[in-house]
Tab-separated table of C-alpha atoms in Angstrom:
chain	number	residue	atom	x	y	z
B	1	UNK	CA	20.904	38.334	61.440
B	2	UNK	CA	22.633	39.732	58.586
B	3	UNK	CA	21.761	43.639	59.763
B	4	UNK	CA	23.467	42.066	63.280
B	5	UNK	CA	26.706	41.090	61.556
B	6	UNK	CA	26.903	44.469	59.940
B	7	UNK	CA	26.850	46.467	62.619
B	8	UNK	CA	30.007	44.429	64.714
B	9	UNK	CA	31.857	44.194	61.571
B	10	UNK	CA	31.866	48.167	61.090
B	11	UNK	CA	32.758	48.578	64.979
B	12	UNK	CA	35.693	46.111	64.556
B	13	UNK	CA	36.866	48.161	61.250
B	14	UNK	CA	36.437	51.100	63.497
B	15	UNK	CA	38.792	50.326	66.113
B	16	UNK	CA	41.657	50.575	64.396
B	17	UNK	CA	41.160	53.981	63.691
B	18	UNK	CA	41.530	54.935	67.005
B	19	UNK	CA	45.480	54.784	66.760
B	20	UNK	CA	45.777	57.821	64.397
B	21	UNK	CA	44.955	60.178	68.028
B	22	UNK	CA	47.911	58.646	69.299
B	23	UNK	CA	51.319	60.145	69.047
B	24	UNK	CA	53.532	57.969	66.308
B	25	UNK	CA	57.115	57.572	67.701
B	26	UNK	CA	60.210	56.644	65.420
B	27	UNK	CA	61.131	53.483	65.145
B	28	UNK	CA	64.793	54.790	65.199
B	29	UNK	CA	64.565	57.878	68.103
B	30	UNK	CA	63.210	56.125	71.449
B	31	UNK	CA	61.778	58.963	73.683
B	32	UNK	CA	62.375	58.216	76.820
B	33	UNK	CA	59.143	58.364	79.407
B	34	UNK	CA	60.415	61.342	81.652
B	35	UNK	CA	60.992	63.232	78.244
B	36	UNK	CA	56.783	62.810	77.183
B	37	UNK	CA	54.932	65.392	77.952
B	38	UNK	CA	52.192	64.718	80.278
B	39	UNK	CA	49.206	66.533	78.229
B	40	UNK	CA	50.459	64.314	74.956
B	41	UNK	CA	49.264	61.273	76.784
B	42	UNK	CA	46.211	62.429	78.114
B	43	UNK	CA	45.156	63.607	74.449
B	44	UNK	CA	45.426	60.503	73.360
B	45	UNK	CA	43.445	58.648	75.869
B	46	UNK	CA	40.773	61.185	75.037
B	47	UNK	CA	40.627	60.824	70.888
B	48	UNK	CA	41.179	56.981	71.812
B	49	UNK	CA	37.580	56.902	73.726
B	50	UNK	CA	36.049	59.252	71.677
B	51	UNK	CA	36.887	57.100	68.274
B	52	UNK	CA	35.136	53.888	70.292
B	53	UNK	CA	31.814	55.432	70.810
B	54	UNK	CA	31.512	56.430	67.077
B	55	UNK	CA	32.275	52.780	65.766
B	56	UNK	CA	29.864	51.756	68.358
B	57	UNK	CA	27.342	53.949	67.149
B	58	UNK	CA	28.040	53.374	63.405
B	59	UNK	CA	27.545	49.826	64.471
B	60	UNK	CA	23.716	50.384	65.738
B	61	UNK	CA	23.048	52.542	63.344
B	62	UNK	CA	23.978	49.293	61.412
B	63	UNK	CA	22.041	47.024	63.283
B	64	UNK	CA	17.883	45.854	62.315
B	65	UNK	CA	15.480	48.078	65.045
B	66	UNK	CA	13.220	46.472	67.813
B	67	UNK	CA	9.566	46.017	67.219
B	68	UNK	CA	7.806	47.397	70.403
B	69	UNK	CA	6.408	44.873	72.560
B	70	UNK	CA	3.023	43.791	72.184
B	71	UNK	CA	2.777	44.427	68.441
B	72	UNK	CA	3.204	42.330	65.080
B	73	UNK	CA	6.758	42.811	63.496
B	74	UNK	CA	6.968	44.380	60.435
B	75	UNK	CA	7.812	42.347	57.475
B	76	UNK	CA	9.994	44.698	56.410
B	77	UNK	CA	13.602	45.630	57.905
B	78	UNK	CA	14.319	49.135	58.814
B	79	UNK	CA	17.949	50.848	58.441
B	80	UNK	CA	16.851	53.799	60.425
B	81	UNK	CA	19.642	55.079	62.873
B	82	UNK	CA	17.162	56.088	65.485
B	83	UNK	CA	16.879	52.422	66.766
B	84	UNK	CA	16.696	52.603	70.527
B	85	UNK	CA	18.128	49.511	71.050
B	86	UNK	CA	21.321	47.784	69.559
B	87	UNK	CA	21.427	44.146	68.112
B	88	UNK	CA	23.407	43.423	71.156
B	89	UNK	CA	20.454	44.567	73.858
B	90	UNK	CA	17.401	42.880	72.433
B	91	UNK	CA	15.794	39.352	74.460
B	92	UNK	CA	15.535	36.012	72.828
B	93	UNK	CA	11.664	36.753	73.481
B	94	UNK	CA	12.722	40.022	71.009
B	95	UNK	CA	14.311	37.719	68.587
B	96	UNK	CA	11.694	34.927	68.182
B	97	UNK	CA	8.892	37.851	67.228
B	98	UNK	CA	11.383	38.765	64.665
B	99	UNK	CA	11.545	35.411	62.990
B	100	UNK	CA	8.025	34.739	63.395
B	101	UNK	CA	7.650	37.783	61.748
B	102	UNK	CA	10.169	36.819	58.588
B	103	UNK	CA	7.828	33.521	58.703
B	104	UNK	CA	4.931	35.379	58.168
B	105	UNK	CA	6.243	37.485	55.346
B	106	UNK	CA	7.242	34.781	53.636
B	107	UNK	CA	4.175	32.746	53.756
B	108	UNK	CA	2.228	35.584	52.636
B	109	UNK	CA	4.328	36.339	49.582
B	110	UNK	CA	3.890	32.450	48.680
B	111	UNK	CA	0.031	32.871	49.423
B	112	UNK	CA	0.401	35.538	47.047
B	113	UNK	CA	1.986	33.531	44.170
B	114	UNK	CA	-0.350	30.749	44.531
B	115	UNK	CA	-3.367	32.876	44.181
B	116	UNK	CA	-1.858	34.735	40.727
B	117	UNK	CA	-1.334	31.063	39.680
B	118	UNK	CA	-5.184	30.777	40.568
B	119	UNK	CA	-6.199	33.522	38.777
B	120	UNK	CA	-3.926	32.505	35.474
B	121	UNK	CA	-5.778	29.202	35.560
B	122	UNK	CA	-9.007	30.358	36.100
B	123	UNK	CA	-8.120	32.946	33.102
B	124	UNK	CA	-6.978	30.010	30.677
B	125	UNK	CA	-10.158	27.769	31.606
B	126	UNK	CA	-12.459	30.742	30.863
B	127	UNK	CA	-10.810	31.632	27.549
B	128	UNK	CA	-11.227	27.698	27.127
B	129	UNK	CA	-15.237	27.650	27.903
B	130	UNK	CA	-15.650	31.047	25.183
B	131	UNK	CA	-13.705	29.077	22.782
B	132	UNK	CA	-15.946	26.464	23.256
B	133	UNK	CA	-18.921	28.403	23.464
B	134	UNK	CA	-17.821	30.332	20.079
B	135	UNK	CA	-17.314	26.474	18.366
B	136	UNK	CA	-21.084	25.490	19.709
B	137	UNK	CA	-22.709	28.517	18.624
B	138	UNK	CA	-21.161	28.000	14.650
B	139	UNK	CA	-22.480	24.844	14.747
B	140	UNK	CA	-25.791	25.829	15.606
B	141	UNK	CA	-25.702	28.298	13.274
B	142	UNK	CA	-24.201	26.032	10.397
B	143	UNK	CA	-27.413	23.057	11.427
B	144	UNK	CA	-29.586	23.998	7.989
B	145	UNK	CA	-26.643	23.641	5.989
B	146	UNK	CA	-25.385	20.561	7.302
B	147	UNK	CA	-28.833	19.279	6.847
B	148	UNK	CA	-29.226	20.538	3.170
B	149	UNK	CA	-25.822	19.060	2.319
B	150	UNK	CA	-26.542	15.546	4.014
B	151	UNK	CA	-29.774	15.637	1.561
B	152	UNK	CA	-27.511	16.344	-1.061
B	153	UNK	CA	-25.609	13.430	-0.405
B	154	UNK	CA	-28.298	10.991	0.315
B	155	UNK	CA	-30.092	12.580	-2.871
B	156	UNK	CA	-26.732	11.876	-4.998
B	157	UNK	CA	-26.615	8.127	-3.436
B	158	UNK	CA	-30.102	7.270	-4.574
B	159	UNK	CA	-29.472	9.020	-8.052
B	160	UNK	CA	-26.564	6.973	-8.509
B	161	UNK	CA	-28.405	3.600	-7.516
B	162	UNK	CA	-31.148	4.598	-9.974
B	163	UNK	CA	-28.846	5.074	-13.044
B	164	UNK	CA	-27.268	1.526	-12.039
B	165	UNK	CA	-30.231	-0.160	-11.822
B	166	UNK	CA	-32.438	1.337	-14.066
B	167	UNK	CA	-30.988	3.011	-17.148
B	168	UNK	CA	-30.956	0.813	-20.259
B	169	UNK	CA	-27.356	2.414	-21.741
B	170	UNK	CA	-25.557	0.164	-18.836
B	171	UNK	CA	-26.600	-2.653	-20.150
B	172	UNK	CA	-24.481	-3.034	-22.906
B	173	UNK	CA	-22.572	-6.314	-23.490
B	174	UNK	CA	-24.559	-7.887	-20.771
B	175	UNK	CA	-23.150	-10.970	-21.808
B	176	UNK	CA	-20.426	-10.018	-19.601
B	177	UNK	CA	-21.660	-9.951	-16.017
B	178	UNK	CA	-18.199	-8.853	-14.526
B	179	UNK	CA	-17.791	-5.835	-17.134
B	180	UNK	CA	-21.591	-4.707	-16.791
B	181	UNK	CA	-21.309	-4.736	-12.717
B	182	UNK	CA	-18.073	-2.927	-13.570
B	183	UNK	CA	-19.567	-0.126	-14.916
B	184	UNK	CA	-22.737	0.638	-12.997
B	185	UNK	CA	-19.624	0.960	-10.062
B	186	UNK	CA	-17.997	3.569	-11.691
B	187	UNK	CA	-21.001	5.143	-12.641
B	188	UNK	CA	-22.421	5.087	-9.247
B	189	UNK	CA	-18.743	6.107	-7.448
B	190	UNK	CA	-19.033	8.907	-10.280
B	191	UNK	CA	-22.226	10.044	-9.138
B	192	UNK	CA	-21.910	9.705	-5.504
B	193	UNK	CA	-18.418	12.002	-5.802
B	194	UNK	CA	-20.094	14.837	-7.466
B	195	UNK	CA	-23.013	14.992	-4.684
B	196	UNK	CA	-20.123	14.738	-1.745
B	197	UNK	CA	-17.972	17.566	-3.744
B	198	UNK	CA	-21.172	19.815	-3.910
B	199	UNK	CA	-22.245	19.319	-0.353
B	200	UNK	CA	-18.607	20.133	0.746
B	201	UNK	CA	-18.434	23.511	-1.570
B	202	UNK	CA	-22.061	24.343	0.516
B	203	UNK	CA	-20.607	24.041	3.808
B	204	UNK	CA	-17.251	25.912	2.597
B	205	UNK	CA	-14.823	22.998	2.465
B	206	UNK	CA	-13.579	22.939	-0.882
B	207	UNK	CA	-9.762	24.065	-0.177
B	208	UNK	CA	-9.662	21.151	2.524
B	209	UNK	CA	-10.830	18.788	-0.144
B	210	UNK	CA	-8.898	19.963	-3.115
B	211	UNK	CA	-5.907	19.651	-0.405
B	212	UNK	CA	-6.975	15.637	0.349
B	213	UNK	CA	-7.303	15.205	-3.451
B	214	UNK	CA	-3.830	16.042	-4.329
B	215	UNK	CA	-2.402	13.759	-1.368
B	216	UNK	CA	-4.755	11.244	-2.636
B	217	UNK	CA	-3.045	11.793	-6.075
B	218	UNK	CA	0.535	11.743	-4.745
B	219	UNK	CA	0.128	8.619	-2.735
B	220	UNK	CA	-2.207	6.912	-5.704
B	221	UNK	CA	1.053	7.725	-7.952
B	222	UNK	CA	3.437	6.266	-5.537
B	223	UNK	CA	1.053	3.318	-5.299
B	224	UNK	CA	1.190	2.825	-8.877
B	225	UNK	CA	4.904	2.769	-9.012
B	226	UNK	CA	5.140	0.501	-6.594
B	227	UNK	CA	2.056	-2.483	-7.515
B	228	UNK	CA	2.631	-1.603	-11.161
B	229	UNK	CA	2.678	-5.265	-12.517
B	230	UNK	CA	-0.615	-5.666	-9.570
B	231	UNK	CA	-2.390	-2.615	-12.129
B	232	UNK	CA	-0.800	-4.246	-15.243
B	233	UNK	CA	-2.897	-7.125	-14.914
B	234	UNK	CA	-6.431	-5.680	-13.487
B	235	UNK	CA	-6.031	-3.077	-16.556
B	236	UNK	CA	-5.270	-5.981	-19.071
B	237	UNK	CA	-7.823	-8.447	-17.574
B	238	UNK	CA	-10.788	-5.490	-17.908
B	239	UNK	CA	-9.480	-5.160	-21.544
B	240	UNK	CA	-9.618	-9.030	-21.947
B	241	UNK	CA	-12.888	-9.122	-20.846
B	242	UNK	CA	-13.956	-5.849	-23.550
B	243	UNK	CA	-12.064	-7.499	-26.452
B	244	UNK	CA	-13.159	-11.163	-25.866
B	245	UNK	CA	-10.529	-12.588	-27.937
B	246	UNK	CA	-11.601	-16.592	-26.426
B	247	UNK	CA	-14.654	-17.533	-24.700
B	248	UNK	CA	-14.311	-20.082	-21.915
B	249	UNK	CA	-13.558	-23.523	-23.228
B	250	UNK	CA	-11.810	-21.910	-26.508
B	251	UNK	CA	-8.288	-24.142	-27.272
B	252	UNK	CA	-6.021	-21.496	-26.984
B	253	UNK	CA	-2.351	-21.215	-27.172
B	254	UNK	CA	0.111	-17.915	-25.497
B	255	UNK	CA	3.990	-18.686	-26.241
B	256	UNK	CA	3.959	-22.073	-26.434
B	257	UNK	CA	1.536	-22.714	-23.877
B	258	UNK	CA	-1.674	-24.591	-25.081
B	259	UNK	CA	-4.495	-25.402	-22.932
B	260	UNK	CA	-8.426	-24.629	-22.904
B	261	UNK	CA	-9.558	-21.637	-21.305
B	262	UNK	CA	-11.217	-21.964	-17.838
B	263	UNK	CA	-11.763	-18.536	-16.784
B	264	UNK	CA	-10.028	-15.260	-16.624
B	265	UNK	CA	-9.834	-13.649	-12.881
B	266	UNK	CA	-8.639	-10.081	-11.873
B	267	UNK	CA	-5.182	-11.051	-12.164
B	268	UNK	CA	-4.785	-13.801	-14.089
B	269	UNK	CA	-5.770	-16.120	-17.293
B	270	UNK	CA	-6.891	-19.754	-16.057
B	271	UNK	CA	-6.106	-22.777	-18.533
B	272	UNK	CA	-6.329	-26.878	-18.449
B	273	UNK	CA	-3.528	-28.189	-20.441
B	274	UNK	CA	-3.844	-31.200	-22.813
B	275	UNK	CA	-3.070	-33.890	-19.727
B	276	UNK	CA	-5.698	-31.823	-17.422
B	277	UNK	CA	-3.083	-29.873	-15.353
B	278	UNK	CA	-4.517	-26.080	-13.852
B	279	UNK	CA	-2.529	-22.851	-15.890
B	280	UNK	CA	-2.330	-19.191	-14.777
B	281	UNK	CA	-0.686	-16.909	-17.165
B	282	UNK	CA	-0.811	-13.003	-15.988
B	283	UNK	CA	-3.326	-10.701	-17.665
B	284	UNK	CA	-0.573	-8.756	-18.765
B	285	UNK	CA	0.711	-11.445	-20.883
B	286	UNK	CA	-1.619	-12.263	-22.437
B	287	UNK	CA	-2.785	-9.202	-23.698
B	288	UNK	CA	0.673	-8.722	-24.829
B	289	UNK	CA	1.492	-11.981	-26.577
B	290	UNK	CA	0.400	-13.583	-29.486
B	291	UNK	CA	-2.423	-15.743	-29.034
B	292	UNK	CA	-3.798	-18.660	-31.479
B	293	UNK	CA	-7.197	-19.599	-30.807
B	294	UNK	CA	-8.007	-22.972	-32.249
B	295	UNK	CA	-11.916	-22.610	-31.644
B	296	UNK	CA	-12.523	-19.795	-33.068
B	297	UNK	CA	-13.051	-21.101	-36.209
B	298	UNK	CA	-15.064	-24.169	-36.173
B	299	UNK	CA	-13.315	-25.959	-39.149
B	300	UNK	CA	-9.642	-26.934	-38.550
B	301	UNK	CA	-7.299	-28.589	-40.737
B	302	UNK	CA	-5.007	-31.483	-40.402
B	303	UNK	CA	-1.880	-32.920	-42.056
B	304	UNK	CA	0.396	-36.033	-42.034
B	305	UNK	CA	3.588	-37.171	-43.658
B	306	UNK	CA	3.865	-40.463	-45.235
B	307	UNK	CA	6.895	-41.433	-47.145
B	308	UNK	CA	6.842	-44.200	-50.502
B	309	UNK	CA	9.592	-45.865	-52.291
B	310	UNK	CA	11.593	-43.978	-55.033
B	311	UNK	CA	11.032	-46.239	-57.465
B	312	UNK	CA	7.304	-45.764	-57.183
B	313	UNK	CA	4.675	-43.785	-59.404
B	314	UNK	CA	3.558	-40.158	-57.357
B	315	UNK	CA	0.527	-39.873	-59.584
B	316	UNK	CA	-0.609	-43.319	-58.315
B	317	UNK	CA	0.220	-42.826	-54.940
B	318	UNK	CA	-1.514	-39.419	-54.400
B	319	UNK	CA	-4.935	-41.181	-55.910
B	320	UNK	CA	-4.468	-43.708	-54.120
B	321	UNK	CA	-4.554	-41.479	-50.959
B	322	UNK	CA	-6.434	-38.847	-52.086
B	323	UNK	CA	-9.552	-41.725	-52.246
B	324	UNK	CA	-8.541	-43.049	-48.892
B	325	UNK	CA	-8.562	-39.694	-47.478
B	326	UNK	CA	-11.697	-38.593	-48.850
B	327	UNK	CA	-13.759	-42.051	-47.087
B	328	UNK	CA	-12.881	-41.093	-43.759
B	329	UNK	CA	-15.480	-40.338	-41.671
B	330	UNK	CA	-15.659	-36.681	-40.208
B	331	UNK	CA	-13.503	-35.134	-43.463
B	332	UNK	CA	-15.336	-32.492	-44.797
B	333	UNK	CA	-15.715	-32.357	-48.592
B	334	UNK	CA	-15.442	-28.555	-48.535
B	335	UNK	CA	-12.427	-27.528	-48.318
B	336	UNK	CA	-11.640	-30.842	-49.609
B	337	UNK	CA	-8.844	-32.907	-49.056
B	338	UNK	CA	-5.156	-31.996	-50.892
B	339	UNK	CA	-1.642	-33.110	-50.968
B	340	UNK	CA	1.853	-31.986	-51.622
B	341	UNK	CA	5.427	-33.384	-52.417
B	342	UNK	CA	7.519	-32.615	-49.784
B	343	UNK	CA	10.837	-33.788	-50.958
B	344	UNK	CA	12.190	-36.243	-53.140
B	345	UNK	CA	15.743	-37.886	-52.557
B	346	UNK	CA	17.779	-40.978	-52.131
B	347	UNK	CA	15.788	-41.332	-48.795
B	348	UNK	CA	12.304	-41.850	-50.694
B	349	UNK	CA	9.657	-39.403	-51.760
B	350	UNK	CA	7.903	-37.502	-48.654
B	351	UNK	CA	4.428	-36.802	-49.567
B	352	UNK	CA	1.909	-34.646	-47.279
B	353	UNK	CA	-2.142	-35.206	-47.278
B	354	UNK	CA	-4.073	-32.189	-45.909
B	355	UNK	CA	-8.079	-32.672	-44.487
B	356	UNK	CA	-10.382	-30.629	-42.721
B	357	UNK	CA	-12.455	-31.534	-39.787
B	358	UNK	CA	-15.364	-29.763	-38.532
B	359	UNK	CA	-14.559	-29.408	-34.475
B	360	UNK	CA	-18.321	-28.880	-33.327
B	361	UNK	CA	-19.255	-32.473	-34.213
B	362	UNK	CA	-15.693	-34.256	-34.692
B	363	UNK	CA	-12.205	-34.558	-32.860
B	364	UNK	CA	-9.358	-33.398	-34.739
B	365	UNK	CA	-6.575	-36.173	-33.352
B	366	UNK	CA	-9.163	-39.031	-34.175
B	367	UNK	CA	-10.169	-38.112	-37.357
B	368	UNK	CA	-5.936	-37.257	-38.403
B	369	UNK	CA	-5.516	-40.808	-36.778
B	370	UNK	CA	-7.968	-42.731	-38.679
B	371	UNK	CA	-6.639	-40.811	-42.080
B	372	UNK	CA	-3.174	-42.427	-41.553
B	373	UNK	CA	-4.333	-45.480	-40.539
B	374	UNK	CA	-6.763	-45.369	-44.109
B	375	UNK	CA	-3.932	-44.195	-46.264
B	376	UNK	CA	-1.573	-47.075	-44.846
B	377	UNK	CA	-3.389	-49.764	-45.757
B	378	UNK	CA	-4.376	-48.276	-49.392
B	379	UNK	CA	-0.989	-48.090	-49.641
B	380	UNK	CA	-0.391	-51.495	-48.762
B	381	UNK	CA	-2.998	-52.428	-51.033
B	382	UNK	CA	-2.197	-50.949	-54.458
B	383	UNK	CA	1.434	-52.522	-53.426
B	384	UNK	CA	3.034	-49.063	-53.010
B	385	UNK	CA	6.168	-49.469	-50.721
B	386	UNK	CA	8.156	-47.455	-48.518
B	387	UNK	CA	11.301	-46.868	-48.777
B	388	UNK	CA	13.636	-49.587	-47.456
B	389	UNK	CA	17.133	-49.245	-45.103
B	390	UNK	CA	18.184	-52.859	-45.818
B	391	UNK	CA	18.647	-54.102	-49.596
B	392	UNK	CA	17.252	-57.246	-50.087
B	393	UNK	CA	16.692	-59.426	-52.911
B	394	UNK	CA	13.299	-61.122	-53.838
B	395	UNK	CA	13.247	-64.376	-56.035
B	396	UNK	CA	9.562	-65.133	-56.474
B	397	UNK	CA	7.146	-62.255	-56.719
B	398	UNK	CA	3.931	-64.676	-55.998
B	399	UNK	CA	2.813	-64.728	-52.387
B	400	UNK	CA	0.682	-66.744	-50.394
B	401	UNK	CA	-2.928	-65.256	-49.609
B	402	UNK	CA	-2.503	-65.642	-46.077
B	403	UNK	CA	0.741	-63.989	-46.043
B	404	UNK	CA	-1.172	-60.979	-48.360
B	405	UNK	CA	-4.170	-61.180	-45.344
B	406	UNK	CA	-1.787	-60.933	-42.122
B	407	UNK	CA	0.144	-57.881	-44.339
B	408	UNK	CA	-2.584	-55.744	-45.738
B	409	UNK	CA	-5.166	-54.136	-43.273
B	410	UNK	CA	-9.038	-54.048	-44.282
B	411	UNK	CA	-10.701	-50.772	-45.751
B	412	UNK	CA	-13.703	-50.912	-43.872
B	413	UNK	CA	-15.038	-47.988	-41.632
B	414	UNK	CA	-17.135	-50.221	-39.112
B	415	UNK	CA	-15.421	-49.668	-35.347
B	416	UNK	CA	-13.895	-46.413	-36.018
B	417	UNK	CA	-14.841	-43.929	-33.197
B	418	UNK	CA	-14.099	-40.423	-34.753
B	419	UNK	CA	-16.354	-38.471	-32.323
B	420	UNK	CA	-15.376	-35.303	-30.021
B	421	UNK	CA	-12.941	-36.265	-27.508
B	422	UNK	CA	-14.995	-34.597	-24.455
B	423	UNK	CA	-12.739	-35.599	-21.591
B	424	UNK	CA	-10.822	-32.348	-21.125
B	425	UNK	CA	-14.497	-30.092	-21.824
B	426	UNK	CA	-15.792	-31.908	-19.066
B	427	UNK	CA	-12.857	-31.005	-16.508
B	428	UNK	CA	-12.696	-27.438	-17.564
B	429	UNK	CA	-16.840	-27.483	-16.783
B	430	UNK	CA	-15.951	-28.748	-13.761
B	431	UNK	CA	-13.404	-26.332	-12.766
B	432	UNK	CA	-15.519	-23.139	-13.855
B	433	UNK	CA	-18.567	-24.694	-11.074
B	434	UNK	CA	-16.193	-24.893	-8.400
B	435	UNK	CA	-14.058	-21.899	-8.855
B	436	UNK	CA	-14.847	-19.191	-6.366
B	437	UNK	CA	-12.876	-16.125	-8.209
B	438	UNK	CA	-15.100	-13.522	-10.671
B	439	UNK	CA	-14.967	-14.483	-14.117
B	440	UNK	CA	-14.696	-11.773	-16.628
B	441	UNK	CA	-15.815	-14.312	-19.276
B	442	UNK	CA	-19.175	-15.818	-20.043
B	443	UNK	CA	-19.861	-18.313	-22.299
B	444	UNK	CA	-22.009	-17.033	-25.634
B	445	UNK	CA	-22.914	-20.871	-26.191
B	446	UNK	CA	-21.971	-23.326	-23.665
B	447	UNK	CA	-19.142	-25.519	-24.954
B	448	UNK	CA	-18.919	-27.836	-22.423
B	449	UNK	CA	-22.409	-28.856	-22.206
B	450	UNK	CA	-22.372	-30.746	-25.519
């Protein structure tokens, strides 16, 4: 089609050029027809036919050739100028073979792509099976030394049970069942690493691992950063448990907070205050603070205050006390009881009595109870007053026995429970049975079984 409109384009720009054979006249001077010469106009209807049949045959040279009949057109187009035939002379018949023929070209040039696409595919699926093929045969080839190093590891896992279980040196404090199960994990994760570290350097994996490692340490940093107060406390709970400063049951105190110790946990202290109410103080503080531990020390010492008249004798009043004192049950003779003057003013004179009580066998708030109540009533007694807020005057220094009976309280000991106040012991017993967390504290005598 395109060849077609060629060829009747270049006839049309052809025509035109027939004019130069004609004669040009002035547009000014008009010749008048009798004056033309008749050979002039004969010349020019000559040049005039003979410039039409060489646009018409530039045109067919133009134009695409005829295939012969009977015969498959050729998928090509020829230019030749020796077509017999212009565009202009061929059949419809003539024109449908060519189209059919253009058909056929094209489908075979598309046949043609798809089967280079086949052949790239097939290409990429065989270099796929030889890559495969390469990957299967190393692993054949690397089957004894993935054996040796899984015996490596295995070997390294047994080793490291063995030396938990078996070795003596792991034993130590095994008073301490959260510390000594502590170590025989490291031990074994110790172990167990160096097997998995020499099985990888075997097969040749050693960069790969030392690469994990220092991701491992990057994000274990990070980590720490981030659940530092979470470490704080595991860190200062394992030290707890190595140090031992209480045992469970001890009377402790940590900034002003006093309780007995229930257990210590992975993140946290556990106390029963004096009025039986659950404490957690962190690890961490703890380990930091200052902590009094009243149990330590079996023997603990008590004082009161008791204040006498002015006007009366100190000498008298500290033997007096220092008697009454002494005949309380559950004072120990050694260290033996002691005073002090506090202060002596217009107020009165303020005298403090010091015992010590042995916390095994007796309770400290009885036995300080039952001292008072003793030095009271010796006081009353040896008619040693305290000092007065109201001035009064006194006109007969007799008095009635009665009135000296409902005053004066007896001296004897019978009645006077001064034993171990076990009430808290046995809720802190109770809270070690049902707590569920690991204790890093065991008992070296049991406390609360008394």
């Amino acid at each position: 089609m395109i060849y077609r409109l060629t060829a009747w384009a270049t006839a049309l720009l052809a025509l035109p050029a027939t004019s130069w054979g004609l004669p040009r006249t002035s547009r000014t001077t008009r010749t008048r027809p009798s004056e033309s010469h008749p050979m002039s106009q004969a010349q020019s209807v000559a040049a005039h036919i003979v410039w039409c049949v060489i646009a018409l045959s530039i045109g067919a040279a133009c134009a695409e050739p005829t295939p012969p009949q009977g015969s498959e057109p050729a998928p090509t187009i020829s230019t030749s100028a020796s077509s017999p035939t212009s565009s202009s002379q061929r059949s419809p018949g003539d024109r449908a073979n060519i189209a059919d023929g253009y058909g056929n070209a094209m489908v075979l040039r598309e046949t043609e792509r798809a089967q280079c696409s086949m052949r790239k595919f097939g290409d990429c699926v065989d270099a796929a099976i030889d890559t495969i093929n390469d990957n299967i045969a190393r692993f054949l080839v690397k089957i004894p030394l993935l054996a040796l190093a899984l015996l490596i590891v295995l070997a390294a896992h047994w080793l490291s049970k063995f030396l938990a279980n078996r070795l003596q040196w792991l034993r130590i404090r095994s008073d301490n069942p959260y510390m000594s199960g502590l170590v025989r994990t490291l031990v074994r994760s110790a172990v167990l690493l160096v097997g998995v570290l020499i099985a990888l350097d075997l097969l040749g994996w050693t960069p790969v691992v030392s690469a994990v490692l220092g991701s491992a340490g990057v994000v274990g940093l990070v980590l720490g950063f981030a659940f530092r107060d979470i470490a704080e406390n595991y860190i200062a709970g394992i030290l707890l448990g190595v140090r031992r400063p209480f045992e469970p049951g001890d009377h402790i105190a940590v900034e002003g907070r006093e309780g007995k110790v229930i257990s210590v946990n992975s993140r946290a202290t556990v106390l029963m205050t004096m009025d039986g109410n659950h404490l957690q103080l962190p690890n961490g503080l703890v380990f930091k603070s200052v902590l009094l531990n009243y149990t330590r020390n079996p023997r603990r010492r008590f004082d009161f205050l008791m204040l006498i008249d002015g006007s009366q004798s100190i000498r008298r009043a500290q033997t007096v006390a220092m008697a009454a004192v002494a005949e309380v049950e559950g004072v120990l003779d050694e260290p033996a009881p002691s005073w002090a003057v506090v202060e002596y003013g217009a107020a009165g004179i303020q005298l403090r009595f010091f015992g010590w009580v042995d916390q095994r066998q007796n309770d400290l708030g009885k036995v300080r109870s039952e001292a008072i109540r003793r030095v009271k009533a010796a006081f009353a007694d040896a008619d040693i007053e305290a000092p007065r807020t109201v001035y009064h005057i006194v006109t007969n220094r007799s008095r009635d026995a009665h009135e000296l009976g409902a005053i004066i309280e007896p001296l004897q000991n019978g009645g006077i429970d001064i034993s171990v106040n076990r009430d808290i012991d046995l809720q802190v017993a109770e809270a070690r049975q049902q707590s569920e967390t690991r204790d890093l504290l065991t008992p070296e005598t049991d406390k609360t079984s008394k």
